[in-house]
C-alpha positions as CSV (number, residue, x, y, z in Angstrom):
1,X,-25.8,175.3,148.0
2,X,-24.0,176.3,144.8
3,X,-25.9,176.5,141.6
4,X,-24.7,174.5,138.6
5,X,-25.1,175.5,135.0
6,X,-28.5,174.0,134.3
7,X,-30.2,175.6,137.3
8,X,-28.6,178.9,136.2
9,X,-30.2,178.5,132.7
10,X,-33.5,177.8,134.3
11,X,-33.3,181.0,136.4
12,X,-32.5,183.0,133.3
13,X,-35.3,181.4,131.4
14,X,-37.9,182.1,134.0
15,X,-36.6,185.6,134.7
16,X,-37.2,186.7,131.1
17,X,-40.1,184.5,130.2
18,X,-42.5,186.1,132.6
19,X,-41.5,189.8,132.8
20,X,-44.2,190.7,130.3
21,X,-47.2,189.2,132.0
22,X,-48.4,190.0,135.5
23,X,-49.0,186.9,137.6
24,X,-52.4,188.1,139.0
25,X,-53.6,188.9,135.4
26,X,-52.6,185.4,134.3
27,X,-54.4,183.9,137.2
28,X,-57.6,185.8,136.4
29,X,-57.4,184.8,132.7
30,X,-56.8,181.1,133.7
31,X,-59.8,181.2,136.1
32,X,-61.9,182.8,133.4
33,X,-60.9,180.2,130.8
34,X,-61.5,177.5,133.3
35,X,-65.2,178.6,133.5
36,X,-65.5,178.0,129.8
37,X,-63.4,174.8,129.5
38,X,-66.3,172.4,130.2
39,X,-69.7,172.2,128.6
40,X,-72.3,173.5,131.1
41,X,-74.9,170.9,130.2
42,X,-72.3,168.1,130.9
43,X,-71.1,169.7,134.1
44,X,-74.7,169.8,135.4
45,X,-75.6,166.3,134.4
46,X,-78.1,167.3,131.7
47,X,-76.4,165.3,129.0
48,X,-73.9,162.4,129.1
49,X,-70.3,163.2,128.0
50,X,-69.0,161.3,125.0
51,X,-66.0,159.3,126.3
52,X,-65.7,156.9,123.3
53,X,-62.2,158.0,122.4
54,X,-60.9,157.6,125.9
55,X,-62.5,154.1,126.1
56,X,-61.0,153.2,122.8
57,X,-57.5,154.2,123.9
58,X,-58.0,152.3,127.2
59,X,-59.0,149.2,125.3
60,X,-56.1,149.5,122.9
61,X,-53.6,149.9,125.7
62,X,-55.0,146.8,127.5
63,X,-54.0,144.8,124.5
64,X,-50.5,146.1,124.2
65,X,-47.9,143.4,124.9
66,X,-50.4,140.6,124.5
67,X,-51.6,138.5,121.6
68,X,-50.8,139.9,118.2
69,X,-49.3,143.1,119.8
70,X,-46.5,141.0,121.3
71,X,-43.6,139.3,119.5
72,X,-41.6,136.4,120.7
73,X,-37.8,136.8,120.2
74,X,-34.8,134.6,120.9
75,X,-31.9,135.9,122.9
76,X,-28.5,136.2,121.1
77,X,-30.0,136.1,117.7
78,X,-30.6,138.9,115.2
79,X,-33.9,140.8,115.3
80,X,-35.2,143.6,113.0
81,X,-38.4,144.5,114.8
82,X,-37.4,148.2,115.0
83,X,-36.0,148.4,111.5
84,X,-32.3,147.7,112.2
85,X,-30.6,144.4,112.8
86,X,-29.6,144.0,116.4
87,X,-28.6,141.1,118.6
88,X,-31.4,140.3,121.1
89,X,-29.9,140.8,124.6
90,X,-29.8,137.8,127.0
91,X,-33.0,137.4,129.0
92,X,-35.3,139.0,126.5
93,X,-38.1,136.7,125.4
94,X,-41.0,138.9,124.4
95,X,-41.4,142.5,123.2
96,X,-44.1,145.0,122.2
97,X,-44.3,145.3,118.4
98,X,-44.5,148.8,116.8
99,X,-48.0,149.4,115.6
100,X,-48.8,149.4,111.9
101,X,-49.3,152.8,110.2
102,X,-53.1,152.3,110.4
103,X,-53.0,151.3,114.1
104,X,-50.8,154.3,114.9
105,X,-53.2,156.7,113.1
106,X,-56.2,155.3,114.9
107,X,-54.5,155.5,118.3
108,X,-53.3,159.1,117.7
109,X,-56.7,160.2,116.5
110,X,-58.4,158.8,119.6
111,X,-55.7,160.3,121.9
112,X,-55.9,163.7,120.3
113,X,-59.7,163.8,120.5
114,X,-59.7,162.6,124.1
115,X,-57.1,165.2,125.1
116,X,-59.3,167.9,123.6
117,X,-62.0,167.2,126.1
118,X,-61.4,167.7,129.9
119,X,-63.9,165.0,130.7
120,X,-62.3,162.4,128.4
121,X,-58.8,163.4,129.5
122,X,-59.7,162.9,133.2
123,X,-61.3,159.5,132.4
124,X,-58.4,158.4,130.3
125,X,-55.7,159.4,132.7
126,X,-57.5,157.7,135.6
127,X,-58.1,154.5,133.6
128,X,-54.4,154.3,132.6
129,X,-53.3,154.4,136.3
130,X,-54.4,150.8,136.5
131,X,-51.6,148.2,136.9
132,X,-50.2,146.4,133.9
133,X,-50.7,142.7,133.6
134,X,-47.9,140.2,134.1
135,X,-47.8,139.6,130.4
136,X,-47.5,143.3,129.7
137,X,-44.7,143.7,132.3
138,X,-42.7,140.9,130.7
139,X,-43.1,142.4,127.2
140,X,-42.4,145.9,128.5
141,X,-39.2,144.8,130.3
142,X,-37.9,143.0,127.1
143,X,-38.9,146.0,124.9
144,X,-36.9,148.5,126.9
145,X,-33.8,146.3,126.8
146,X,-34.1,145.7,123.1
147,X,-35.1,149.3,122.4
148,X,-31.9,150.6,124.1
149,X,-29.8,148.0,122.4
150,X,-31.3,149.1,119.1
151,X,-30.3,152.8,119.8
152,X,-26.7,151.7,120.5
153,X,-26.7,149.7,117.2
154,X,-28.1,152.6,115.3
155,X,-25.3,154.8,116.7
156,X,-22.8,152.3,115.1
157,X,-24.7,151.9,111.9
158,X,-25.1,155.7,111.3
159,X,-21.3,156.0,111.7
160,X,-19.2,159.2,111.8
161,X,-21.0,160.7,108.9
162,X,-24.2,161.2,110.9
163,X,-22.9,161.9,114.4
164,X,-25.4,164.6,115.3
165,X,-28.4,162.4,114.3
166,X,-26.8,159.4,116.1
167,X,-26.3,161.3,119.3
168,X,-29.9,162.6,119.2
169,X,-31.4,159.1,118.6
170,X,-29.3,157.7,121.5
171,X,-30.9,160.3,123.9
172,X,-34.2,158.3,123.5
173,X,-32.8,155.6,125.7
174,X,-35.2,154.6,128.5
175,X,-34.6,153.5,132.1
176,X,-34.3,149.7,132.3
177,X,-37.3,148.0,133.9
178,X,-36.2,145.9,136.9
179,X,-37.5,142.4,137.7
180,X,-40.8,142.7,139.7
181,X,-41.1,146.4,139.0
182,X,-44.7,147.7,139.1
183,X,-45.9,149.3,135.8
184,X,-49.2,151.1,134.9
185,X,-51.2,150.9,131.8
186,X,-50.0,154.4,131.1
187,X,-46.4,153.3,131.2
188,X,-47.2,150.6,128.6
189,X,-48.9,153.1,126.3
190,X,-45.9,155.5,126.5
191,X,-43.6,152.6,125.7
192,X,-45.8,151.7,122.7
193,X,-45.5,155.3,121.5
194,X,-41.7,155.2,121.8
195,X,-41.4,152.0,119.9
196,X,-43.5,153.5,117.1
197,X,-41.3,156.6,117.1
198,X,-38.0,154.7,116.7
199,X,-39.5,152.4,114.1
200,X,-40.8,155.3,112.1
201,X,-37.5,157.1,112.4
202,X,-35.4,154.2,111.2
203,X,-37.8,153.6,108.3
204,X,-37.4,157.2,107.3
205,X,-33.6,157.2,107.6
206,X,-33.4,154.0,105.6
207,X,-35.5,155.5,102.9
208,X,-33.5,158.8,102.9
209,X,-30.2,156.8,102.7
210,X,-31.3,154.2,100.2
211,X,-30.9,151.6,103.0
212,X,-27.3,152.7,103.7
213,X,-27.4,154.3,107.1
214,X,-23.6,154.6,107.1
215,X,-23.6,157.0,104.2
216,X,-23.9,160.7,104.8
217,X,-27.6,161.4,105.1
218,X,-28.8,164.8,103.9
219,X,-32.3,165.2,105.4
220,X,-32.5,168.8,104.1
221,X,-33.3,167.9,100.5
222,X,-36.9,168.7,99.5
223,X,-37.9,165.0,99.2
224,X,-36.3,164.1,102.6
225,X,-37.6,167.2,104.3
226,X,-41.1,166.0,103.7
227,X,-40.3,162.7,105.3
228,X,-38.7,164.4,108.3
229,X,-41.9,166.3,108.9
230,X,-43.6,163.1,110.0
231,X,-40.8,162.2,112.4
232,X,-40.9,165.6,114.0
233,X,-44.7,165.5,114.3
234,X,-44.6,162.0,115.7
235,X,-42.0,162.9,118.3
236,X,-43.9,166.0,119.4
237,X,-47.1,164.1,119.7
238,X,-45.3,161.4,121.8
239,X,-44.1,164.2,124.1
240,X,-47.7,165.4,124.5
241,X,-48.8,162.0,125.5
242,X,-46.1,161.6,128.1
243,X,-46.9,165.1,129.4
244,X,-50.6,164.3,129.7
245,X,-50.1,160.9,131.4
246,X,-47.6,162.3,133.8
247,X,-50.1,164.8,135.0
248,X,-47.8,167.7,134.1
249,X,-50.4,169.1,131.6
250,X,-52.8,169.8,134.4
251,X,-50.4,172.2,136.2
252,X,-50.6,176.0,135.6
253,X,-46.8,176.3,135.6
254,X,-46.7,180.0,134.8
255,X,-49.6,181.1,136.9
256,X,-48.3,179.3,140.0
257,X,-44.9,181.1,140.0
258,X,-44.3,184.0,142.4
259,X,-42.8,186.3,139.8
260,X,-41.9,189.0,142.4
261,X,-39.8,186.6,144.4
262,X,-38.2,185.2,141.3
263,X,-37.1,188.7,140.1
264,X,-36.1,189.9,143.6
265,X,-32.6,191.3,143.6
266,X,-32.0,190.6,139.9
267,X,-31.1,193.4,137.4
268,X,-33.4,194.0,134.5
269,X,-30.5,193.8,132.1
270,X,-30.0,190.2,131.1
271,X,-26.3,190.1,131.0
272,X,-26.0,191.7,134.4
273,X,-28.6,189.1,135.6
274,X,-26.3,186.3,134.4
275,X,-23.4,187.7,136.5
276,X,-25.5,188.3,139.6
277,X,-27.0,184.9,139.4
278,X,-23.5,183.4,139.4
279,X,-22.0,185.8,142.0
280,X,-24.7,186.2,144.6
281,X,-25.2,182.4,144.8
282,X,-28.4,182.9,146.7
283,X,-30.2,179.6,146.0
284,X,-33.1,180.5,148.3
285,X,-33.9,183.8,146.6
286,X,-34.7,181.8,143.5
287,X,-36.4,178.9,145.1
288,X,-39.0,180.9,147.0
289,X,-40.6,181.9,143.7
290,X,-41.6,178.2,143.3
291,X,-43.6,178.1,146.6
292,X,-47.0,177.9,144.9
293,X,-45.8,175.5,142.2
294,X,-44.0,172.8,144.1
295,X,-47.0,171.4,146.2
296,X,-48.8,170.9,142.9
297,X,-45.7,169.3,141.3
298,X,-45.0,166.7,144.0
299,X,-48.2,164.6,143.4
300,X,-47.3,164.5,139.7
301,X,-43.9,163.1,140.7
302,X,-45.6,160.5,142.9
303,X,-44.6,162.0,146.2
304,X,-47.1,161.9,149.0
305,X,-46.9,164.1,152.1
306,X,-47.9,163.3,155.7
307,X,-47.2,166.3,157.8
308,X,-43.6,167.0,157.1
309,X,-42.7,163.5,156.0
310,X,-42.4,162.8,152.3
311,X,-42.8,159.4,150.7
312,X,-41.6,158.4,147.2
313,X,-42.0,154.8,146.2
314,X,-39.8,153.1,143.6
315,X,-42.7,152.3,141.2
316,X,-44.0,155.9,141.2
317,X,-40.5,157.3,140.7
318,X,-39.8,154.9,137.8
319,X,-43.1,155.8,136.1
320,X,-42.4,159.5,136.5
321,X,-38.8,159.0,135.2
322,X,-40.0,157.1,132.2
323,X,-42.4,159.9,131.3
324,X,-39.7,162.6,131.8
325,X,-37.2,160.6,129.7
326,X,-39.8,160.1,127.0
327,X,-40.8,163.8,127.1
328,X,-37.3,165.1,127.0
329,X,-36.1,162.6,124.4
330,X,-39.1,163.2,122.1
331,X,-38.8,167.0,122.3
332,X,-35.0,166.9,121.6
333,X,-35.5,164.2,118.8
334,X,-38.1,166.5,117.1
335,X,-36.1,169.7,117.4
336,X,-32.8,168.2,116.3
337,X,-34.3,166.6,113.2
338,X,-36.1,169.9,112.4
339,X,-32.8,171.9,112.7
340,X,-30.9,169.4,110.6
341,X,-33.5,169.4,107.8
342,X,-34.2,173.1,107.9
343,X,-37.8,172.5,108.7
344,X,-39.9,175.4,110.0
345,X,-41.7,174.4,113.2
346,X,-44.7,176.5,112.0
347,X,-45.2,173.7,109.4
348,X,-45.6,171.0,112.1
349,X,-49.1,170.3,113.3
350,X,-48.1,169.2,116.8
351,X,-45.7,172.2,117.4
352,X,-48.2,173.6,120.0
353,X,-45.7,175.4,122.3
354,X,-46.2,178.1,125.0
355,X,-44.2,179.4,127.9
356,X,-45.2,176.4,130.0
357,X,-43.5,174.1,127.4
358,X,-40.2,175.8,128.1
359,X,-40.6,175.1,131.9
360,X,-41.7,171.5,131.4
361,X,-38.7,170.9,129.1
362,X,-36.3,172.3,131.6
363,X,-37.9,170.3,134.4
364,X,-37.4,167.1,132.3
365,X,-33.7,168.1,131.8
366,X,-33.2,168.6,135.6
367,X,-34.9,165.4,136.5
368,X,-33.1,163.3,134.0
369,X,-29.7,164.9,134.8
370,X,-30.2,164.2,138.5
371,X,-31.0,160.5,137.7
372,X,-28.0,160.3,135.3
373,X,-25.7,161.5,138.1
374,X,-27.1,158.8,140.5
375,X,-26.6,156.2,137.7
376,X,-23.0,157.5,137.0
377,X,-22.0,156.8,140.6
378,X,-23.1,153.2,140.1
379,X,-25.1,153.3,143.3
380,X,-27.5,150.6,144.1
381,X,-28.6,151.9,147.5
382,X,-29.9,154.4,148.4
383,X,-32.2,154.6,145.4
384,X,-32.9,158.0,143.7
385,X,-36.5,158.1,145.0
386,X,-35.1,157.7,148.6
387,X,-32.6,160.4,148.0
388,X,-35.3,162.9,146.8
389,X,-37.6,162.0,149.7
390,X,-34.8,162.5,152.3
391,X,-33.8,165.8,150.7
392,X,-37.4,167.0,151.2
393,X,-37.6,165.5,154.7
394,X,-34.5,167.7,155.6
395,X,-36.1,170.7,153.8
396,X,-39.8,170.4,154.3
397,X,-40.3,174.0,153.5
398,X,-39.4,173.2,149.9
399,X,-42.1,170.4,149.5
400,X,-44.7,172.4,151.5
401,X,-44.1,175.6,149.5
402,X,-43.4,177.6,152.6
403,X,-39.8,178.8,152.0
404,X,-39.2,182.2,153.5
405,X,-37.3,184.9,151.6
406,X,-33.6,184.1,151.6
407,X,-34.3,180.5,152.4
408,X,-31.1,178.4,152.7
409,X,-31.7,174.7,152.1
410,X,-29.9,172.0,154.1
411,X,-27.8,169.6,152.1
412,X,-28.9,166.2,153.5
413,X,-26.5,163.6,154.8
414,X,-27.4,160.4,153.0
415,X,-25.5,157.2,153.7
416,X,-24.0,155.9,150.5
417,X,-24.7,159.0,148.5
418,X,-23.3,162.6,148.2
419,X,-23.9,165.6,145.9
420,X,-20.2,166.5,146.1
421,X,-19.5,165.3,142.6
422,X,-22.8,166.5,141.0
423,X,-21.4,169.8,139.5
424,X,-18.3,168.0,138.2
425,X,-20.6,165.5,136.6
426,X,-22.7,168.2,135.0
427,X,-19.6,169.8,133.6
428,X,-17.8,166.7,132.4
429,X,-20.3,163.8,132.2
430,X,-18.7,160.4,132.0
431,X,-16.3,158.6,129.8
432,X,-19.1,156.8,128.1
433,X,-21.2,160.0,127.7
434,X,-19.3,163.2,128.0
435,X,-21.0,166.5,128.8
436,X,-19.5,169.2,126.6
437,X,-20.2,172.8,125.7
438,X,-22.1,171.5,122.6
439,X,-24.3,169.5,125.0
440,X,-25.5,172.6,126.7
441,X,-25.5,174.6,123.4
442,X,-28.1,172.1,122.1
443,X,-30.3,172.8,125.2
444,X,-30.2,176.5,124.5
445,X,-31.0,175.9,120.8
446,X,-34.0,173.8,121.9
447,X,-35.2,176.6,124.1
448,X,-34.9,179.0,121.1
449,X,-36.9,176.6,119.0
450,X,-39.6,176.2,121.6
451,X,-39.8,179.9,122.1
452,X,-40.1,180.5,118.3
453,X,-43.8,179.4,118.6
454,X,-45.9,181.8,120.7
455,X,-42.7,183.0,122.2
456,X,-41.5,186.1,124.0
457,X,-39.3,188.7,122.4
458,X,-37.2,189.3,125.5
459,X,-36.4,185.6,125.8
460,X,-35.3,185.5,122.2
461,X,-32.9,188.3,122.9
462,X,-31.5,186.5,126.0
463,X,-31.0,183.2,124.3
464,X,-29.3,185.0,121.4
465,X,-27.0,186.7,123.8
466,X,-26.1,183.3,125.4
467,X,-24.9,182.0,122.0
468,X,-23.3,185.3,120.8
469,X,-19.5,184.9,120.4
470,X,-19.1,188.7,121.0
471,X,-20.9,188.6,124.3
472,X,-18.5,188.3,127.3
473,X,-21.3,186.7,129.4
474,X,-22.2,184.0,126.8
475,X,-22.7,180.4,127.4
476,X,-19.2,179.5,126.2
477,X,-17.7,181.7,128.8
478,X,-20.0,180.4,131.5
479,X,-18.9,176.8,130.6
480,X,-15.2,177.7,130.4
481,X,-15.2,179.6,133.7
482,X,-17.3,177.0,135.5
483,X,-15.9,176.5,139.0
484,X,-16.2,172.7,139.4
485,X,-16.1,172.6,143.1
486,X,-18.8,170.8,145.1
487,X,-22.2,172.3,145.2
């Protein structure tokens, strides 16, 4: 199975990111820290844990999309709920309103305090697995449709003068909610955070442009830079919420990787590693390093295992996809605004990155690109969750984490779907949304930014090499020389 550009970048990332830390040492440190992560008196039942913040978030979430938190709208009329005038799409009758500034601060404070406590985090995540009410589902469905229409309108309003910002904002688009689709309370909370984010972003851009979004907006001026700080911080906090509610925050991404297998057969020199990763084309040599990680990742994705049979329901997939879209969109939103404004991430309170953040970001890229390919093929059946489950059924060693060295996966035969066009899609995209060199350059720039906080020197050097015009193995040459045959 041929590797496309994004998997190659992931291999390069992981190769360099973990060369400086032995896996067994990391496991020992993680185990030691685990012993100190919970209060011994609470753990032994001597005192009752304070779960007031988790309870407050649960109560707030239960009210989202109901009562004063909801807003009735009329289809085919103008609406300015998110700060920009947009025509309400047909079929939308009710939406979730963005929270007021005071409500946002209260929710964020409660979330931050809850996530600082393992006990509160566990209680909150569990409580938010409960199903959304019918009223909430109606409001959520309408919100996603109006939210996406707002992003399209913003792209028009910002015009050619602010293309980079417009493209970044458009990446916040969420998967549409289908009629009858199951949603959880957690899905509703993430959606509330996203509506807050876009509303705050529009308010800031309106202020920075004197209510003229079509004018050239310079967000690097001292007065606008201060405003952008709040956008970046909001976006990174939204990403943290999506990460926690998806369950990804509970996974030891770095400690679960088999570093020896990952580095097997790869040269220590980064530029040679690039060439060998492309030339050897040994997918299995890379995948076996994920043996310990994948079994932990599948439950987060909503995949259940019975023997060698893998089941992935539509509702679990859509919930996972919304979290991944929200996580990726929020991270990219924050980093693009920070770059455009010249903001140093060290100034941002919620820029709490580590090597796991790099992996989680790349995971979100891979998941969302896979879904985008499925959507680009305009396929209604089989659904993407069925495709992933069948891929695992044909390759149970991947899902069970038992891939032997040199493992060669089987490309499944799925009626109505083929991966034949996947690599071409990754290279070119679609007419509506092209994939260009700049698209992948932005991903590398994001990795650089994430690595700038608690990062690794070797990884900085590798990413610099990828963007170095003088380097013959740089990202531009990889993109230009890409063999767009089937994977």
